PDB file of C-alpha atoms in Angstrom:
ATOM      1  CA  UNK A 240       0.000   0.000   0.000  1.00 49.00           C
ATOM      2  CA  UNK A 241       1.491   3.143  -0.981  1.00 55.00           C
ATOM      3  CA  UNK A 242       0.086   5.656   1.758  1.00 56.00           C
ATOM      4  CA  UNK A 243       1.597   3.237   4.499  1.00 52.00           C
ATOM      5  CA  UNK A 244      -1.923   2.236   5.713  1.00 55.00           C
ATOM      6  CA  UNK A 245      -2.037  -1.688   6.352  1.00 56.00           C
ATOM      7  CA  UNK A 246      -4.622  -3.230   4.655  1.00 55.00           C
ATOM      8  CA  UNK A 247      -5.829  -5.639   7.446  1.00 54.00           C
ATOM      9  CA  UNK A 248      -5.490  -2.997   9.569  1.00 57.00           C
ATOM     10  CA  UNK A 249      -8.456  -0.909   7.639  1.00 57.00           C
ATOM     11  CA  UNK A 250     -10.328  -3.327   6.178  1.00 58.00           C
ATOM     12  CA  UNK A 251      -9.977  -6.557   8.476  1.00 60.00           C
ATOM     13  CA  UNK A 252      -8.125  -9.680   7.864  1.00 60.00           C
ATOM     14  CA  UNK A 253      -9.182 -11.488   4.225  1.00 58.00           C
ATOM     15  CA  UNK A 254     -10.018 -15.099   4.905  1.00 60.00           C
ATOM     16  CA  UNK A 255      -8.335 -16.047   1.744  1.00 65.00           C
ATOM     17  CA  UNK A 256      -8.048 -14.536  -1.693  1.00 72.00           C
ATOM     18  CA  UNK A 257     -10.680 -15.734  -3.666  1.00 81.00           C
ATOM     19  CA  UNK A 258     -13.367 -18.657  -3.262  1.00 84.00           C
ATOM     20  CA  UNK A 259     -15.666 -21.254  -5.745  1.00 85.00           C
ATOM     21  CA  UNK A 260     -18.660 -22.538  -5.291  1.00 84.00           C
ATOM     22  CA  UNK A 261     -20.423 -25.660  -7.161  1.00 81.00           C
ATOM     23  CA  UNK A 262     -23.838 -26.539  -6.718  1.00 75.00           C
ATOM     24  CA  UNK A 263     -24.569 -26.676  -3.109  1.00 74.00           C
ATOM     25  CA  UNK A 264     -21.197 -25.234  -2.272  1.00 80.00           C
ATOM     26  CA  UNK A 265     -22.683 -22.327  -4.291  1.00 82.00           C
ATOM     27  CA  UNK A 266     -25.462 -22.370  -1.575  1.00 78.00           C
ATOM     28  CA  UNK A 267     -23.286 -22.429   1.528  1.00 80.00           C
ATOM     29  CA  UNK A 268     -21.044 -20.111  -0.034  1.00 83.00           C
ATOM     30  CA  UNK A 269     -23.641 -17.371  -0.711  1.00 81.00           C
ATOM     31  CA  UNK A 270     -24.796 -17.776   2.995  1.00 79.00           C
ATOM     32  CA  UNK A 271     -20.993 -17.302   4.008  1.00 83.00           C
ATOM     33  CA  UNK A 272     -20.124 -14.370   2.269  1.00 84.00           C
ATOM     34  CA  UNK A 273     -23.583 -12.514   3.485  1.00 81.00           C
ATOM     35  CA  UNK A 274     -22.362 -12.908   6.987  1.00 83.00           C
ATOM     36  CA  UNK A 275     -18.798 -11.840   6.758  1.00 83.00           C
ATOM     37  CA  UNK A 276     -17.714  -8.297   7.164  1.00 82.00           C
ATOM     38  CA  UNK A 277     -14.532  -9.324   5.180  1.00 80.00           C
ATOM     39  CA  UNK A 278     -15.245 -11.525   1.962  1.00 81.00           C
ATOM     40  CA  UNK A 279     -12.604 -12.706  -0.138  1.00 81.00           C
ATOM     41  CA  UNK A 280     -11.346 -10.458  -3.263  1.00 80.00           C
ATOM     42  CA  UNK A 281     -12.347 -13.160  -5.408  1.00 86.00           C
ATOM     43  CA  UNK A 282     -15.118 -15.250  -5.541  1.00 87.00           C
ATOM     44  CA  UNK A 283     -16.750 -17.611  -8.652  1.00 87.00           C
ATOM     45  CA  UNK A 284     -19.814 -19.354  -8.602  1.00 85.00           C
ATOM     46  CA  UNK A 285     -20.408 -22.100 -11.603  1.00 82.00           C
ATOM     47  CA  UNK A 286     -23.501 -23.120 -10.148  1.00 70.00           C
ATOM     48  CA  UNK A 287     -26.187 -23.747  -7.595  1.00 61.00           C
ATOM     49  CA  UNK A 288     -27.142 -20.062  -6.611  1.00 70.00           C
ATOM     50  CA  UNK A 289     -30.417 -19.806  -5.149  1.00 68.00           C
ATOM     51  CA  UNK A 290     -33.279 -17.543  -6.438  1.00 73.00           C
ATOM     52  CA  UNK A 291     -33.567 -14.171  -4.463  1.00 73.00           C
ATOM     53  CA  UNK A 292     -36.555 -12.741  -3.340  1.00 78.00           C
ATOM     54  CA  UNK A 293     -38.711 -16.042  -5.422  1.00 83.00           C
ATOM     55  CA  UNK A 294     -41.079 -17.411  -2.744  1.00 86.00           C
ATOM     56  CA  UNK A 295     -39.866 -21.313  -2.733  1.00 87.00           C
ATOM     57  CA  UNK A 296     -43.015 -22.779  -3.895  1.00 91.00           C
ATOM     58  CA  UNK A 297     -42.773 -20.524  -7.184  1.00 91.00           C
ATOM     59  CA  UNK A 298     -39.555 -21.426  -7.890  1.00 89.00           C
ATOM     60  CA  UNK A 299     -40.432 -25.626  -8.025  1.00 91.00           C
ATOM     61  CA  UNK A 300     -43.854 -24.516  -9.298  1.00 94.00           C
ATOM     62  CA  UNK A 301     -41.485 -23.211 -12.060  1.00 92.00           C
ATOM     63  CA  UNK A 302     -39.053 -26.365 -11.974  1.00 89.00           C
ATOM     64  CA  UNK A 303     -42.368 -28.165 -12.955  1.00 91.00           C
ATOM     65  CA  UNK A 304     -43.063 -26.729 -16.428  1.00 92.00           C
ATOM     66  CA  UNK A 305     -39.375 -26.905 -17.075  1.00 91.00           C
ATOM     67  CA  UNK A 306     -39.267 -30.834 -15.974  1.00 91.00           C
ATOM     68  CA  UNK A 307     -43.023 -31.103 -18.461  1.00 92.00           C
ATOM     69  CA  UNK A 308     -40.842 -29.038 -21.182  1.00 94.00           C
ATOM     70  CA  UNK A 309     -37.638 -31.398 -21.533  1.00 94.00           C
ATOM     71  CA  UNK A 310     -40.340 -34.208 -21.190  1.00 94.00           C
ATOM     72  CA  UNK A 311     -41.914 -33.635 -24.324  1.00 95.00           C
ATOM     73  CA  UNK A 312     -38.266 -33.639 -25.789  1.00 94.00           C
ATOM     74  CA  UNK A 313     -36.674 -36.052 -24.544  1.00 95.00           C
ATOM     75  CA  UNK A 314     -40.150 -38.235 -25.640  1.00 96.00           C
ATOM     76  CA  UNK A 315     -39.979 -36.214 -29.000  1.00 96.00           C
ATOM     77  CA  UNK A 316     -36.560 -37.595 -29.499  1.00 95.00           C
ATOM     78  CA  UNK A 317     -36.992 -41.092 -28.170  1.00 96.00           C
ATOM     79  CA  UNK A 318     -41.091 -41.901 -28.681  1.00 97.00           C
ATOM     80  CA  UNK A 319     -40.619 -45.756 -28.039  1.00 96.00           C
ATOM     81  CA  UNK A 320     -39.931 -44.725 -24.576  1.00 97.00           C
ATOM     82  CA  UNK A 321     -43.383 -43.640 -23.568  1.00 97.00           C
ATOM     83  CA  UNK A 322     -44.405 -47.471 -23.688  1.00 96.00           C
ATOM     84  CA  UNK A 323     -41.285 -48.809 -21.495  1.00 96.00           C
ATOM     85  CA  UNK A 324     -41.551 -46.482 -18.932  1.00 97.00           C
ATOM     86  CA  UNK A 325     -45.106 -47.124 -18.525  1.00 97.00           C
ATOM     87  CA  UNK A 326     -44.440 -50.596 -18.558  1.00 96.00           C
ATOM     88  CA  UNK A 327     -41.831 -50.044 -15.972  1.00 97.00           C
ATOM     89  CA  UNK A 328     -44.260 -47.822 -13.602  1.00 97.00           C
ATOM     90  CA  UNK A 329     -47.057 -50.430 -14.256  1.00 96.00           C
ATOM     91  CA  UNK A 330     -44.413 -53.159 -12.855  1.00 96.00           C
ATOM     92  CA  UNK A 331     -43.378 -51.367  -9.884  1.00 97.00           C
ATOM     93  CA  UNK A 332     -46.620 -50.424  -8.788  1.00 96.00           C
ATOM     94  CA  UNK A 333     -47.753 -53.835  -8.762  1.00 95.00           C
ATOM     95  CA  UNK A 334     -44.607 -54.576  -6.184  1.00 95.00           C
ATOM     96  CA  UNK A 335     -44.634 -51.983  -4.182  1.00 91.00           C
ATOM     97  CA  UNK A 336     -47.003 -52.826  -1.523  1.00 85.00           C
ATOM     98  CA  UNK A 337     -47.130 -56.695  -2.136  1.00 87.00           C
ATOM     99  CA  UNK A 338     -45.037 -58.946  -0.248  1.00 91.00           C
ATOM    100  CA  UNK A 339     -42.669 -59.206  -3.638  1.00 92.00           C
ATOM    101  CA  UNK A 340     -41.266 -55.755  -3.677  1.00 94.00           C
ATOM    102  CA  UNK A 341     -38.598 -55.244  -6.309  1.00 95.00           C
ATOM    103  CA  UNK A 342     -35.197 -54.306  -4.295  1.00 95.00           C
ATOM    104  CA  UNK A 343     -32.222 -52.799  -5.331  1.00 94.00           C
ATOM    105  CA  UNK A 344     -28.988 -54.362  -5.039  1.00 94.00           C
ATOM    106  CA  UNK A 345     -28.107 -52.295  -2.101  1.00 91.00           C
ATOM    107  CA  UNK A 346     -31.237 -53.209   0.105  1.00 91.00           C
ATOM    108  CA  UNK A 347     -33.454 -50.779  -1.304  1.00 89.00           C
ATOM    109  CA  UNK A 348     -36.873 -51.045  -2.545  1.00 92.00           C
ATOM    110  CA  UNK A 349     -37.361 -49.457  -6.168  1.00 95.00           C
ATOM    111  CA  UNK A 350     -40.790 -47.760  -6.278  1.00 95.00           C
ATOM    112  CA  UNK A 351     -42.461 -46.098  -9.129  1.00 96.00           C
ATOM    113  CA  UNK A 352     -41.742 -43.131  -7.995  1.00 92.00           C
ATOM    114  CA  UNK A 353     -37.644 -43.524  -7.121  1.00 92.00           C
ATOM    115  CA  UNK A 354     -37.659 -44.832 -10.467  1.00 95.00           C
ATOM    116  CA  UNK A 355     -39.210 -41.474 -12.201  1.00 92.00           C
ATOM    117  CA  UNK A 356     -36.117 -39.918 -10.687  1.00 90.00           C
ATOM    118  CA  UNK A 357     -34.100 -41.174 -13.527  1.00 92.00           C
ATOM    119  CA  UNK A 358     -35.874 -37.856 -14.744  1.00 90.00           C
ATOM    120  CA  UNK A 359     -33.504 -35.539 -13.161  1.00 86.00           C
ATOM    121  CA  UNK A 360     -31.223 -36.461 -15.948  1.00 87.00           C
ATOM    122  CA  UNK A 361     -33.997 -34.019 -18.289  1.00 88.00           C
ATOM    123  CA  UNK A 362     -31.641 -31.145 -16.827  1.00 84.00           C
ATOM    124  CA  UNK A 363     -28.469 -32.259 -18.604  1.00 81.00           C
ATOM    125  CA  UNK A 364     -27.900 -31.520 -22.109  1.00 81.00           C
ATOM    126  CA  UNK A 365     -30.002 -33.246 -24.747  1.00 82.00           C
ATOM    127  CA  UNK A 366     -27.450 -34.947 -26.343  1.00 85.00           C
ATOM    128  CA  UNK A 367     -25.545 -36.981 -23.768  1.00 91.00           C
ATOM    129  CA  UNK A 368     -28.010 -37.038 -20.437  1.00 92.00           C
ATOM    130  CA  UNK A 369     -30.928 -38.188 -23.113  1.00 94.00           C
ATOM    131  CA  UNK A 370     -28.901 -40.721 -24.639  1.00 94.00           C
ATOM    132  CA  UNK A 371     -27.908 -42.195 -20.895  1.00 94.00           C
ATOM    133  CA  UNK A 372     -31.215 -42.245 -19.732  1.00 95.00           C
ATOM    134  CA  UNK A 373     -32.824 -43.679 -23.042  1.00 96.00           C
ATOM    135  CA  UNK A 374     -30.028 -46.683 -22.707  1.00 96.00           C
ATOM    136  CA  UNK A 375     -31.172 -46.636 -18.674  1.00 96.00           C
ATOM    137  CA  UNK A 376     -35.224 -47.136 -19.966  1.00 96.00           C
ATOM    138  CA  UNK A 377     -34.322 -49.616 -22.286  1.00 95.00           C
ATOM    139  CA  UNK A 378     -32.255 -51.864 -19.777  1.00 96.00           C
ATOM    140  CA  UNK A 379     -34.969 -52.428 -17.592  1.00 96.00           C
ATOM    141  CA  UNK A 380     -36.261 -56.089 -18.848  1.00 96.00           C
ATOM    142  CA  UNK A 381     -34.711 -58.899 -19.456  1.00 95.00           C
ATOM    143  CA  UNK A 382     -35.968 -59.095 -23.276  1.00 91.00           C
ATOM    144  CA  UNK A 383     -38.151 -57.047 -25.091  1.00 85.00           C
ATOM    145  CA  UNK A 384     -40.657 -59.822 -24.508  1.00 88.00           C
ATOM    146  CA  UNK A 385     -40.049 -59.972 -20.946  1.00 90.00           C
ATOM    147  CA  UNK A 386     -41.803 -58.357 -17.360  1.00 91.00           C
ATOM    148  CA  UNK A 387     -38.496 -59.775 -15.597  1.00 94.00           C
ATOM    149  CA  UNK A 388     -36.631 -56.473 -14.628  1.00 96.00           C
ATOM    150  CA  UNK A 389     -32.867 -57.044 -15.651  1.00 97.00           C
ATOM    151  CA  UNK A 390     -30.101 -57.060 -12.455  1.00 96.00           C
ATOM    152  CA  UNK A 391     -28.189 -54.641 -15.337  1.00 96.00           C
ATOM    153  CA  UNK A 392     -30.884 -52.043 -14.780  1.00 97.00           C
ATOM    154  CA  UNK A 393     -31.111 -52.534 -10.926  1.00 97.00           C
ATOM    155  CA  UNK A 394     -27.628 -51.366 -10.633  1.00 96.00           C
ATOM    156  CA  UNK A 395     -28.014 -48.908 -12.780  1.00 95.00           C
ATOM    157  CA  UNK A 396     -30.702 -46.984 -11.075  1.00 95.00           C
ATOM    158  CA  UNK A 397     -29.198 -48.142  -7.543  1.00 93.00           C
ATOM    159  CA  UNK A 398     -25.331 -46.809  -8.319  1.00 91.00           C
ATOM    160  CA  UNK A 399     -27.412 -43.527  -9.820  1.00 88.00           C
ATOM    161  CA  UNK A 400     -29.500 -42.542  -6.935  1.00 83.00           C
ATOM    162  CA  UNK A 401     -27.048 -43.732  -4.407  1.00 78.00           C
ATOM    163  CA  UNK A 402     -28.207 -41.777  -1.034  1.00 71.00           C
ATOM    164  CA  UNK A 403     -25.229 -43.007   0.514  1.00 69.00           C
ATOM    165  CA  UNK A 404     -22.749 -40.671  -1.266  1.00 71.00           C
ATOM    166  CA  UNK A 405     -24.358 -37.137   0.037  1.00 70.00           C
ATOM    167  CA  UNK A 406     -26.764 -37.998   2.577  1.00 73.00           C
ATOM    168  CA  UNK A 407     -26.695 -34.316   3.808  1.00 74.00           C
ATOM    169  CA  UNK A 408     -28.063 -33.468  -0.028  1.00 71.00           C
ATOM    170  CA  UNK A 409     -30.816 -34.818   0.417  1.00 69.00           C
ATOM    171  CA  UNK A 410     -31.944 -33.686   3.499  1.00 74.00           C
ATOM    172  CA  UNK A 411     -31.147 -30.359   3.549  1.00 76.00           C
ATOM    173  CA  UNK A 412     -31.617 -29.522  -0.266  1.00 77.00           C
ATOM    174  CA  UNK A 413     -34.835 -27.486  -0.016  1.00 81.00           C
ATOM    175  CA  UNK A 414     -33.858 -25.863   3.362  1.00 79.00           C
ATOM    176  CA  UNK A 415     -31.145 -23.724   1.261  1.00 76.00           C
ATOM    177  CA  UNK A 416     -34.271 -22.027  -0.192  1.00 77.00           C
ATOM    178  CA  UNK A 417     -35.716 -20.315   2.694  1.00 76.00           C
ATOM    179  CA  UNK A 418     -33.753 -17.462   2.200  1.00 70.00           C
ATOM    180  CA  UNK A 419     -34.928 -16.074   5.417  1.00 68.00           C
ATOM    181  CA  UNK A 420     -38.528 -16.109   5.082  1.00 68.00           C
ATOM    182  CA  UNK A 421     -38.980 -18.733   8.099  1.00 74.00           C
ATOM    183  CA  UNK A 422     -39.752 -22.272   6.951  1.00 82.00           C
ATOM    184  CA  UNK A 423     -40.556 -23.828   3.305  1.00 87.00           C
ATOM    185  CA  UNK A 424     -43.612 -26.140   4.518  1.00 89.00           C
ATOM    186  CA  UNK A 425     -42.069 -29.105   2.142  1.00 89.00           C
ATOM    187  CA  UNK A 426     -42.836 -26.858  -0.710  1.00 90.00           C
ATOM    188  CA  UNK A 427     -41.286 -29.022  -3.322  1.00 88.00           C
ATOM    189  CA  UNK A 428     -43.824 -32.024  -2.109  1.00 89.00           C
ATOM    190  CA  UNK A 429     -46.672 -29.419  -2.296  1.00 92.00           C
ATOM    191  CA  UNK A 430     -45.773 -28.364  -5.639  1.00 91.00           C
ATOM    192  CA  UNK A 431     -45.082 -31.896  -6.895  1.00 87.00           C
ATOM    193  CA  UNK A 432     -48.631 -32.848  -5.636  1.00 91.00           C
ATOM    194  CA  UNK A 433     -50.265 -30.152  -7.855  1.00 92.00           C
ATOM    195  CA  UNK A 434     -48.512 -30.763 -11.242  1.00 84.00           C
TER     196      UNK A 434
END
């Protein structure tokens, strides 16, 4: 500093020089730096920043017409699909509270609706996450002739909805979108429920 001042000395100490945030480290980051009187010089976010000021139940209410959106593409793209899936859901839900469940190899029970989670690969890029969850669909028998659902698809869906890896995720995902206003009242189920 050219006038002599020290820096920390004025401004406070600088945690570090700069900072990134991905995804939910984008969330816990935003939180940091709005409750630090010194924030780093430097800070990049490639991800995960929360809507400001969006009530919570707007901003799944919107995540819903986006998910119907890149439906209708991903189904434009790969039409055979409607049938499997339905096939698939029609399977599951005749498991699901019989005494025959269908269970994943890591102990898990694969409902209907875990397996509609394969969905959250509509928010990738049509090219790659469509092909990967077309060859996901299409694993699910045994045969095209079969109702057997293949071990191959199984581990598929259990390895990519493993709840093991980021338990913290799952529970706390919606909780980052309070953004002050008290508590979200499960908005995500409540907006799932009405779409």
């Amino acid at each position: 500093n050219d006038d002599g001042n020290d820096d920390a000395a004025v401004n406070g100490p600088q945690p570090w020089g700069g900072a990134l945030g991905q995804s939910f480290g984008g969330f816990c980051l935003m939180t940091y730096l709005s409750s630090i009187q010194n924030p780093p010089e430097l800070v990049y976010f490639t991800g995960g920043i929360a809507p400001m000021n969006t009530p919570v139940r707007e901003v799944y209410d919107r995540l819903w017409l986006r998910v119907r959106e890149r439906s209708w593409k991903y189904y434009e793209q790969y039409p055979g699909d409607v049938a499997t899936v339905k096939k698939i859901v029609r399977k599951l839900l005749a498991h699901e509270n019989s005494a025959d469940p269908i269970i994943l190899p890591s102990g898990g029970i694969l409902t209907a609706r875990r397996f509609l989670q394969v969905g959250l690969a509509l928010g990738g890029s049509p090219g790659t996450s469509f092909a990967n969850m077309h060859s996901v669909i299409n694993s699910a028998f045994v045969d095209e002739d079969s109702d057997e659902i293949s071990n191959a698809f199984l581990k598929t869906i259990d390895y990519e909805q493993s709840f093991d890896d980021a338990p913290l995720y799952f529970l706390l995902h919606e909780s980052i979108y309070a953004d002050g206003e008290g508590a979200t009242q499960w908005a995500a189920n409540q907006s799932y429920e009405s779409h």
